[in-house]
Coordinates of C-alpha atoms in Angstrom, one line a residue:
X4 CA 16.3 -63.4 79.9
X5 CA 17.7 -60.4 79.0
X6 CA 15.7 -57.6 77.6
X7 CA 16.2 -57.6 73.6
X8 CA 15.7 -53.8 73.2
X9 CA 17.5 -51.4 75.1
X10 CA 17.2 -47.7 75.6
X11 CA 17.5 -47.0 71.9
X12 CA 16.6 -50.1 70.0
X13 CA 18.5 -53.2 69.4
X14 CA 22.0 -53.0 69.3
X15 CA 25.7 -55.1 69.0
X16 CA 28.1 -56.4 66.9
X17 CA 27.3 -56.7 63.6
X18 CA 26.9 -59.9 62.2
X19 CA 27.2 -61.6 65.5
X20 CA 25.0 -60.0 67.9
X21 CA 23.1 -58.1 64.9
X22 CA 22.5 -61.1 62.4
X23 CA 20.4 -60.8 59.2
X24 CA 18.2 -63.5 60.7
X25 CA 17.5 -61.7 63.7
X26 CA 17.1 -58.4 61.5
X27 CA 14.5 -60.1 59.7
X28 CA 12.9 -62.2 62.2
X29 CA 12.4 -59.0 64.2
X30 CA 11.1 -57.0 61.2
X31 CA 8.6 -59.4 61.0
X32 CA 7.5 -59.3 64.4
X33 CA 7.5 -55.6 64.6
X34 CA 5.2 -55.6 61.0
X35 CA 2.7 -58.0 63.2
X36 CA 3.0 -56.0 65.8
X37 CA 2.2 -52.6 64.4
X38 CA 0.3 -53.7 61.5
X39 CA -2.9 -55.1 64.2
X40 CA -3.5 -57.9 62.0
X41 CA -3.6 -56.1 59.0
X42 CA -6.6 -53.4 59.4
X43 CA -5.6 -50.1 58.1
X44 CA -8.8 -49.1 56.7
X45 CA -8.5 -51.5 54.2
X46 CA -5.2 -50.5 52.4
X47 CA -2.1 -52.4 53.0
X48 CA 0.7 -51.2 55.4
X49 CA 3.7 -49.2 54.5
X50 CA 7.4 -48.9 56.2
X51 CA 9.6 -46.3 55.4
X52 CA 13.3 -48.1 55.9
X53 CA 16.9 -46.2 56.0
X54 CA 20.3 -46.9 57.3
X55 CA 23.9 -44.9 58.1
X56 CA 26.6 -45.9 55.9
X57 CA 28.0 -48.5 57.8
X58 CA 29.1 -51.7 55.8
X59 CA 26.8 -54.2 57.7
X60 CA 23.7 -51.8 57.0
X61 CA 23.8 -52.6 53.4
X62 CA 22.7 -56.5 54.2
X63 CA 20.7 -55.6 57.4
X64 CA 18.7 -53.1 55.4
X65 CA 18.0 -55.5 53.1
X66 CA 17.1 -58.3 56.1
X67 CA 14.9 -55.7 57.5
X68 CA 13.2 -55.0 54.1
X69 CA 12.9 -58.6 53.1
X70 CA 11.4 -59.5 56.4
X71 CA 8.8 -56.4 56.2
X72 CA 7.7 -57.4 52.4
X73 CA 7.5 -61.0 53.4
X74 CA 4.3 -60.1 56.0
X75 CA 2.8 -57.9 53.5
X76 CA 4.3 -54.3 54.0
X77 CA 4.9 -52.5 51.4
X78 CA 8.6 -50.7 51.6
X79 CA 9.8 -47.7 50.8
X80 CA 13.7 -47.6 50.9
X81 CA 15.2 -44.3 51.9
X82 CA 18.6 -45.7 51.8
X83 CA 21.3 -43.5 53.6
X84 CA 19.7 -40.9 55.9
X85 CA 19.7 -39.7 59.3
X86 CA 17.4 -41.1 62.0
X87 CA 15.4 -38.4 62.6
X88 CA 14.6 -38.1 59.0
X89 CA 12.9 -41.7 58.9
X90 CA 11.1 -40.5 61.4
X91 CA 9.9 -37.4 59.9
X92 CA 9.5 -39.4 56.7
X93 CA 7.4 -42.0 58.6
X94 CA 5.1 -39.4 59.2
X95 CA 5.7 -37.8 55.8
X96 CA 4.5 -40.6 54.0
X97 CA 1.6 -41.6 56.5
X98 CA 3.3 -44.8 56.7
X99 CA 2.5 -47.1 59.3
X100 CA 6.1 -48.0 60.7
X101 CA 9.5 -47.2 60.1
X102 CA 12.7 -48.6 60.4
X103 CA 16.3 -47.4 60.9
X104 CA 19.8 -49.6 60.7
X105 CA 22.5 -47.6 62.7
X106 CA 24.4 -47.6 66.1
X107 CA 24.2 -44.1 66.3
X108 CA 28.2 -43.1 68.2
X109 CA 29.3 -46.1 68.3
X110 CA 32.4 -47.2 66.2
X111 CA 31.4 -49.4 62.6
X112 CA 31.7 -53.0 63.4
X113 CA 28.7 -52.3 65.4
X114 CA 24.9 -51.7 64.2
X115 CA 21.6 -51.7 65.5
X116 CA 17.7 -52.0 64.9
X117 CA 15.5 -48.5 65.4
X118 CA 11.9 -49.0 64.9
X119 CA 9.1 -45.9 64.5
X120 CA 5.2 -46.4 64.8
X121 CA 2.9 -44.4 63.0
X122 CA 3.5 -40.7 63.2
X123 CA 7.5 -41.0 63.6
X124 CA 7.1 -41.9 67.2
X125 CA 9.9 -44.0 68.8
X126 CA 7.8 -47.3 70.3
X127 CA 7.0 -47.7 74.1
X128 CA 8.4 -50.3 76.2
X129 CA 5.8 -52.6 76.4
X130 CA 4.9 -52.4 72.7
X131 CA 8.7 -53.7 72.2
X132 CA 8.0 -55.9 74.5
X133 CA 5.0 -57.5 72.8
X134 CA 7.5 -57.8 69.7
X135 CA 10.2 -59.3 71.4
X136 CA 7.5 -62.0 72.3
X137 CA 6.8 -62.4 68.7
X138 CA 10.1 -63.3 67.5
X139 CA 10.2 -66.7 66.1
X140 CA 6.7 -67.6 66.5
X141 CA 4.9 -69.3 63.6
X142 CA 2.6 -67.4 61.5
X143 CA 0.2 -67.4 58.5
X144 CA 2.7 -66.5 54.9
X145 CA 1.0 -64.1 52.4
X146 CA 1.4 -64.9 49.1
X147 CA 0.5 -64.2 45.0
X148 CA -0.2 -60.4 45.4
X149 CA -0.5 -60.1 49.3
X150 CA 3.4 -60.2 49.9
X151 CA 4.4 -56.6 50.4
X152 CA 6.9 -54.7 47.4
X153 CA 9.8 -53.1 48.3
X154 CA 10.8 -49.8 46.0
X155 CA 13.3 -46.8 46.2
X156 CA 12.6 -43.6 47.8
X157 CA 14.8 -41.4 46.3
X158 CA 12.7 -38.4 47.2
X159 CA 13.1 -38.8 50.9
X160 CA 16.2 -36.7 51.4
X161 CA 14.7 -33.4 49.1
X162 CA 11.7 -34.0 51.6
X163 CA 13.4 -34.0 54.9
X164 CA 16.0 -31.1 53.5
X165 CA 12.8 -29.3 52.7
X166 CA 11.6 -30.0 56.1
X167 CA 14.5 -28.5 57.6
X168 CA 14.7 -25.3 55.7
X169 CA 10.8 -24.9 56.6
X170 CA 11.9 -24.9 60.6
X171 CA 14.8 -22.6 60.6
X172 CA 13.8 -19.4 61.8
X173 CA 15.6 -17.1 60.0
X174 CA 18.4 -17.3 56.9
X175 CA 21.7 -18.0 57.5
X176 CA 23.4 -15.5 54.8
X177 CA 26.9 -14.3 55.9
X178 CA 27.7 -17.1 58.3
X179 CA 30.8 -19.2 57.9
X180 CA 30.4 -22.8 59.4
X181 CA 32.3 -26.1 59.7
X182 CA 30.2 -29.2 59.8
X183 CA 32.0 -32.6 61.0
X184 CA 29.3 -35.4 59.5
X185 CA 31.7 -37.8 61.1
X186 CA 31.7 -40.1 58.1
X187 CA 27.8 -40.7 58.3
X188 CA 24.2 -40.7 57.7
X189 CA 24.0 -36.5 57.2
X190 CA 27.2 -36.4 55.3
X191 CA 25.1 -35.4 52.3
X192 CA 22.1 -33.5 53.6
X193 CA 23.5 -31.7 56.7
X194 CA 25.7 -29.7 54.9
X195 CA 23.3 -29.5 52.1
X196 CA 20.7 -27.6 54.1
X197 CA 23.1 -25.3 55.3
X198 CA 23.7 -24.2 51.8
X199 CA 20.4 -23.5 50.7
X200 CA 20.2 -21.5 53.7
X201 CA 22.6 -19.0 52.9
X202 CA 25.3 -20.4 54.9
X203 CA 28.9 -20.6 53.8
X204 CA 29.9 -24.3 54.6
X205 CA 33.2 -26.0 55.3
X206 CA 33.1 -29.8 55.7
X207 CA 35.2 -32.4 57.3
X208 CA 34.0 -35.9 58.1
X209 CA 31.8 -35.7 55.2
X210 CA 33.3 -39.0 52.7
X211 CA 31.5 -42.4 54.1
X212 CA 33.2 -45.3 52.5
X213 CA 31.0 -47.7 54.6
X214 CA 34.4 -48.4 56.8
X215 CA 35.0 -45.1 58.7
X216 CA 31.8 -44.0 60.3
X217 CA 33.0 -42.2 64.1
X218 CA 36.3 -42.8 63.1
X219 CA 38.3 -39.8 64.8
X220 CA 35.4 -37.9 63.9
X221 CA 31.9 -36.7 65.0
X222 CA 30.1 -35.3 68.1
X223 CA 32.5 -37.8 70.5
X224 CA 36.1 -36.9 68.8
X225 CA 35.6 -32.7 68.6
X226 CA 39.6 -32.4 68.1
X227 CA 39.5 -32.0 64.4
X228 CA 36.6 -29.6 64.4
X229 CA 37.9 -27.6 66.6
X230 CA 41.4 -27.3 64.7
X231 CA 38.9 -26.5 61.5
X232 CA 37.0 -23.9 63.2
X233 CA 40.3 -22.1 63.9
X234 CA 42.4 -22.5 61.0
X235 CA 39.9 -21.6 58.4
X236 CA 38.4 -18.6 60.6
X237 CA 34.9 -20.0 60.8
X238 CA 31.9 -18.3 63.3
X239 CA 31.3 -21.5 64.5
X240 CA 31.3 -25.5 64.1
X241 CA 28.6 -28.0 64.4
X242 CA 29.8 -31.8 64.7
X243 CA 26.8 -34.6 64.1
X244 CA 27.0 -38.7 65.2
X245 CA 26.4 -41.3 62.8
X246 CA 23.1 -41.2 62.5
X247 CA 23.2 -37.7 63.1
X248 CA 20.3 -37.5 65.8
X249 CA 22.5 -35.4 68.0
X250 CA 24.7 -32.4 68.0
X251 CA 27.7 -30.8 69.6
X252 CA 28.6 -27.4 68.5
X253 CA 32.2 -25.1 68.9
X254 CA 32.7 -21.7 68.8
X255 CA 34.9 -19.3 66.9
X256 CA 37.7 -20.0 69.5
X257 CA 37.0 -23.5 69.2
X258 CA 35.8 -24.0 72.7
X259 CA 32.9 -26.7 73.1
X260 CA 29.2 -25.9 73.5
X261 CA 27.8 -28.9 74.9
X262 CA 24.2 -30.3 74.2
X263 CA 23.0 -28.2 78.0
X264 CA 24.4 -25.0 76.6
X265 CA 22.8 -25.5 73.0
X266 CA 19.4 -26.1 75.0
X267 CA 20.2 -23.1 77.1
X268 CA 20.7 -21.1 73.9
X269 CA 17.6 -22.6 72.1
X270 CA 15.1 -22.2 75.5
X271 CA 16.3 -18.1 75.7
X272 CA 15.6 -17.9 72.2
X273 CA 12.1 -19.4 72.2
X274 CA 11.4 -18.1 75.4
X275 CA 11.6 -14.5 74.2
X276 CA 9.2 -15.2 71.2
X277 CA 6.6 -16.8 73.4
X278 CA 7.4 -20.2 71.5
X279 CA 8.5 -22.1 74.7
X280 CA 5.6 -24.0 75.8
X281 CA 4.6 -23.3 79.3
X282 CA 8.2 -21.8 79.7
X283 CA 9.6 -25.1 80.2
X284 CA 12.7 -27.0 79.4
X285 CA 13.2 -30.6 79.6
X286 CA 16.7 -32.1 80.7
X287 CA 17.8 -35.1 81.9
X288 CA 19.0 -36.0 85.8
X289 CA 22.7 -36.0 83.9
X290 CA 22.2 -32.1 82.8
X291 CA 24.7 -29.7 84.7
X292 CA 23.4 -28.0 87.5
X293 CA 24.4 -24.7 86.0
X294 CA 21.7 -25.4 83.5
X295 CA 19.2 -25.0 86.1
X296 CA 20.4 -22.3 87.9
X297 CA 20.8 -20.1 84.2
X298 CA 17.1 -20.8 83.2
X299 CA 15.8 -20.0 86.8
X300 CA 17.5 -16.8 86.0
X301 CA 15.7 -16.3 82.6
X302 CA 12.3 -17.2 84.1
X303 CA 12.6 -20.8 82.7
X304 CA 11.2 -23.9 84.6
X305 CA 13.5 -26.9 84.1
X306 CA 12.2 -30.9 84.3
X307 CA 14.2 -33.3 84.9
X308 CA 13.8 -36.9 83.4
X309 CA 16.0 -40.2 83.9
X310 CA 18.8 -40.8 81.2
X311 CA 17.6 -41.4 77.9
X312 CA 16.0 -38.9 74.9
X313 CA 12.9 -41.5 75.0
X314 CA 12.1 -40.2 78.5
X315 CA 12.8 -36.7 77.4
X316 CA 10.2 -37.4 74.7
X317 CA 7.3 -38.9 77.0
X318 CA 7.8 -35.9 79.5
X319 CA 7.6 -33.2 76.4
X320 CA 4.6 -35.6 75.2
X321 CA 2.7 -35.5 78.2
X322 CA 2.6 -32.1 79.0
X323 CA 2.6 -30.2 75.9
X324 CA 6.3 -29.0 75.9
X325 CA 8.3 -28.0 73.0
X326 CA 11.8 -28.2 73.8
X327 CA 14.4 -30.9 75.6
X328 CA 17.2 -32.7 75.1
X329 CA 20.1 -34.1 77.3
X330 CA 23.9 -33.0 77.8
X331 CA 25.0 -35.7 75.0
X332 CA 23.6 -33.6 72.5
X333 CA 20.4 -34.6 71.6
X334 CA 17.8 -32.2 71.4
X335 CA 14.2 -32.2 70.6
X336 CA 11.9 -29.5 68.9
X337 CA 8.9 -31.0 69.3
X338 CA 7.3 -28.3 66.9
X339 CA 9.3 -29.5 64.6
X340 CA 10.2 -33.3 65.0
X341 CA 9.4 -36.5 66.7
X342 CA 12.7 -37.6 67.9
X343 CA 16.7 -35.8 68.5
X344 CA 17.9 -34.4 65.6
X345 CA 21.4 -33.1 65.0
X346 CA 20.9 -31.1 61.7
X347 CA 17.9 -29.2 63.0
X348 CA 19.1 -28.9 65.9
X349 CA 22.3 -27.0 64.3
X350 CA 20.2 -25.1 62.2
X351 CA 18.4 -23.7 65.1
X352 CA 21.6 -22.9 66.7
X353 CA 23.0 -20.8 63.7
X354 CA 20.0 -19.1 63.1
X355 CA 19.8 -17.6 66.9
X356 CA 23.9 -16.6 66.2
X357 CA 22.6 -14.6 62.8
X358 CA 19.4 -13.1 63.9
X359 CA 20.7 -11.9 67.6
X360 CA 24.2 -10.7 65.7
X361 CA 25.7 -12.5 69.0
X362 CA 29.1 -14.6 68.7
X363 CA 27.9 -18.4 69.5
X364 CA 30.7 -17.8 72.4
X365 CA 28.8 -15.1 74.2
X366 CA 25.8 -16.8 73.9
X367 CA 26.8 -19.8 75.7
X368 CA 27.8 -17.9 78.4
X369 CA 24.1 -17.8 79.7
X370 CA 25.3 -20.7 82.1
X371 CA 28.4 -21.3 83.6
X372 CA 29.0 -25.4 83.7
X373 CA 29.9 -26.7 86.9
X374 CA 32.9 -28.6 86.9
X375 CA 31.4 -32.6 86.9
X376 CA 33.1 -35.7 87.9
X377 CA 31.6 -38.7 86.5
X378 CA 33.1 -42.3 87.9
X379 CA 31.7 -45.7 86.8
X380 CA 32.2 -48.1 89.5
X381 CA 32.2 -51.9 88.4
X382 CA 32.2 -55.0 89.8
X383 CA 29.3 -54.1 91.9
X384 CA 25.7 -54.9 92.7
X385 CA 23.9 -52.1 91.4
X386 CA 20.6 -53.8 92.7
X387 CA 21.4 -52.3 96.2
X388 CA 22.0 -48.9 95.1
X389 CA 19.0 -47.6 96.5
X390 CA 18.6 -49.6 99.5
X391 CA 22.0 -49.7 101.4
X392 CA 21.5 -47.5 104.5
X393 CA 25.2 -47.1 105.0
X394 CA 25.7 -45.2 101.4
X395 CA 22.2 -43.9 101.9
X396 CA 23.7 -41.8 105.0
X397 CA 27.1 -41.0 103.3
X398 CA 24.9 -39.7 100.4
X399 CA 23.1 -37.0 102.4
X400 CA 26.0 -35.8 103.8
X401 CA 28.0 -35.4 101.1
X402 CA 24.6 -33.6 99.6
X403 CA 24.1 -31.4 102.7
X404 CA 27.7 -30.3 102.6
X405 CA 27.4 -29.1 99.0
X406 CA 24.7 -27.3 99.4
X407 CA 23.0 -25.3 96.7
X408 CA 26.6 -24.9 95.0
X409 CA 26.8 -28.4 93.9
X410 CA 25.0 -32.1 93.7
X411 CA 25.2 -36.2 94.1
X412 CA 24.0 -38.6 91.5
X413 CA 24.3 -42.1 91.9
X414 CA 22.6 -43.9 88.8
X415 CA 22.9 -47.4 88.2
X416 CA 23.5 -48.9 84.6
X417 CA 20.9 -50.6 82.5
X418 CA 22.9 -52.6 81.0
X419 CA 26.2 -53.6 83.1
X420 CA 26.8 -54.4 86.3
X421 CA 28.3 -50.9 87.7
X422 CA 27.0 -47.7 89.5
X423 CA 27.8 -44.1 88.0
X424 CA 28.7 -42.2 90.6
X425 CA 28.4 -38.2 89.6
X426 CA 29.6 -35.2 91.5
X427 CA 29.1 -31.1 90.5
X428 CA 30.5 -28.7 92.6
X429 CA 32.0 -25.1 92.8
X430 CA 35.4 -26.4 92.1
X431 CA 37.0 -29.2 90.1
X432 CA 38.9 -29.9 93.4
X433 CA 36.0 -30.4 95.4
X434 CA 34.1 -32.2 92.4
X435 CA 37.2 -35.0 92.2
X436 CA 37.5 -35.3 96.0
X437 CA 33.9 -36.2 96.6
X438 CA 33.3 -38.4 93.6
X439 CA 36.4 -40.4 94.8
X440 CA 35.3 -40.9 98.1
X441 CA 31.5 -41.7 97.1
X442 CA 33.1 -44.3 94.6
X443 CA 35.3 -45.7 97.4
X444 CA 32.3 -46.3 99.6
X445 CA 30.0 -47.9 96.3
X446 CA 32.6 -50.3 96.0
X447 CA 32.9 -51.1 99.1
X448 CA 29.2 -51.6 100.3
X449 CA 28.1 -53.3 97.2
X450 CA 31.0 -55.1 96.1
X451 CA 30.0 -58.9 94.7

């Protein structure tokens, strides 16, 4: 049977894959698993629930809250807020669990469910598997005063903004910034946090109507932000995704600054002040080789994990590292949050621009991105990618030819019958040539 949870919660087409029935039943299962049979030192369990602005989030969040309350959990309805806000509020309110309705950067028709345990931490794989096993099981239903209560939690946004401002290392007075909020969950709190920090803020993608989330906006569509920054003469721009757990940036010329460059800038800033724990940055295997080389030059060690911010977080928590993230813009600052936080990342990046007196373009120059080509090879037996001897030999040959000036990564998809071929090299033509060649070998050797 296919695993219910993916790498970041449960996600699919709303009202087809992600139904009200599934949301209710899954929430009951989460409540039973995380309640530990209702033993919380004699008090009733509490959950914080939030959502992004998708239309389907209205009925799905109602179903989640109904499921939790029916299982005897008191619910704080935080409304529309970013995913990292719900993680923070779960910790701030000492709640036993949190739930977020969002499909992140996916198009509007999709939706998803993410759950947090006490402290605002994402659930471990084994806990998710136990929850999946509970879905649909018979259970004793509380009655009378034992059922949970649902209350609005209007203070959640203010608590989150205060948290962000406490985490900002300095004021942003004199900075002009354009924010693309992706018509998403940070459309209000993102710009407000920047204004309170002293920045002059122009907002695009900040008018969610339930249907336009991520529509030609946000971190997956930077064109409008690049144009707006140039036209308005801004110092920089930042773009969030639908639930604002990631952030990408553009400099004053409208050039993209990706997650690797953002991590490099923040790592150097923390390293200079002695706040980069163990002088280490945690990235994934998809991060550009240019990041690794730049950090070595700056005296910063890089640890790489499997793709997925949850694996970055596990490595950080396990070894007391303070900064990590992904090329896509998920950046985790563990001293201030338990998950990727796009608004926090943007504030920290802007604060570095202001405190250093250096344009973002110059700060981003700390690393040079090597040309990177990614090809998805479909219709293959992905499970043989590590065992085929001919493929392994060809991979070794290409790796040797690239030497220290490039690298190769073959990665099987976690959800589809495909293998991702990624090649980095000193020139675009070399990267493309090797990637095309290896993609052909993968297609031939692993064909279904």
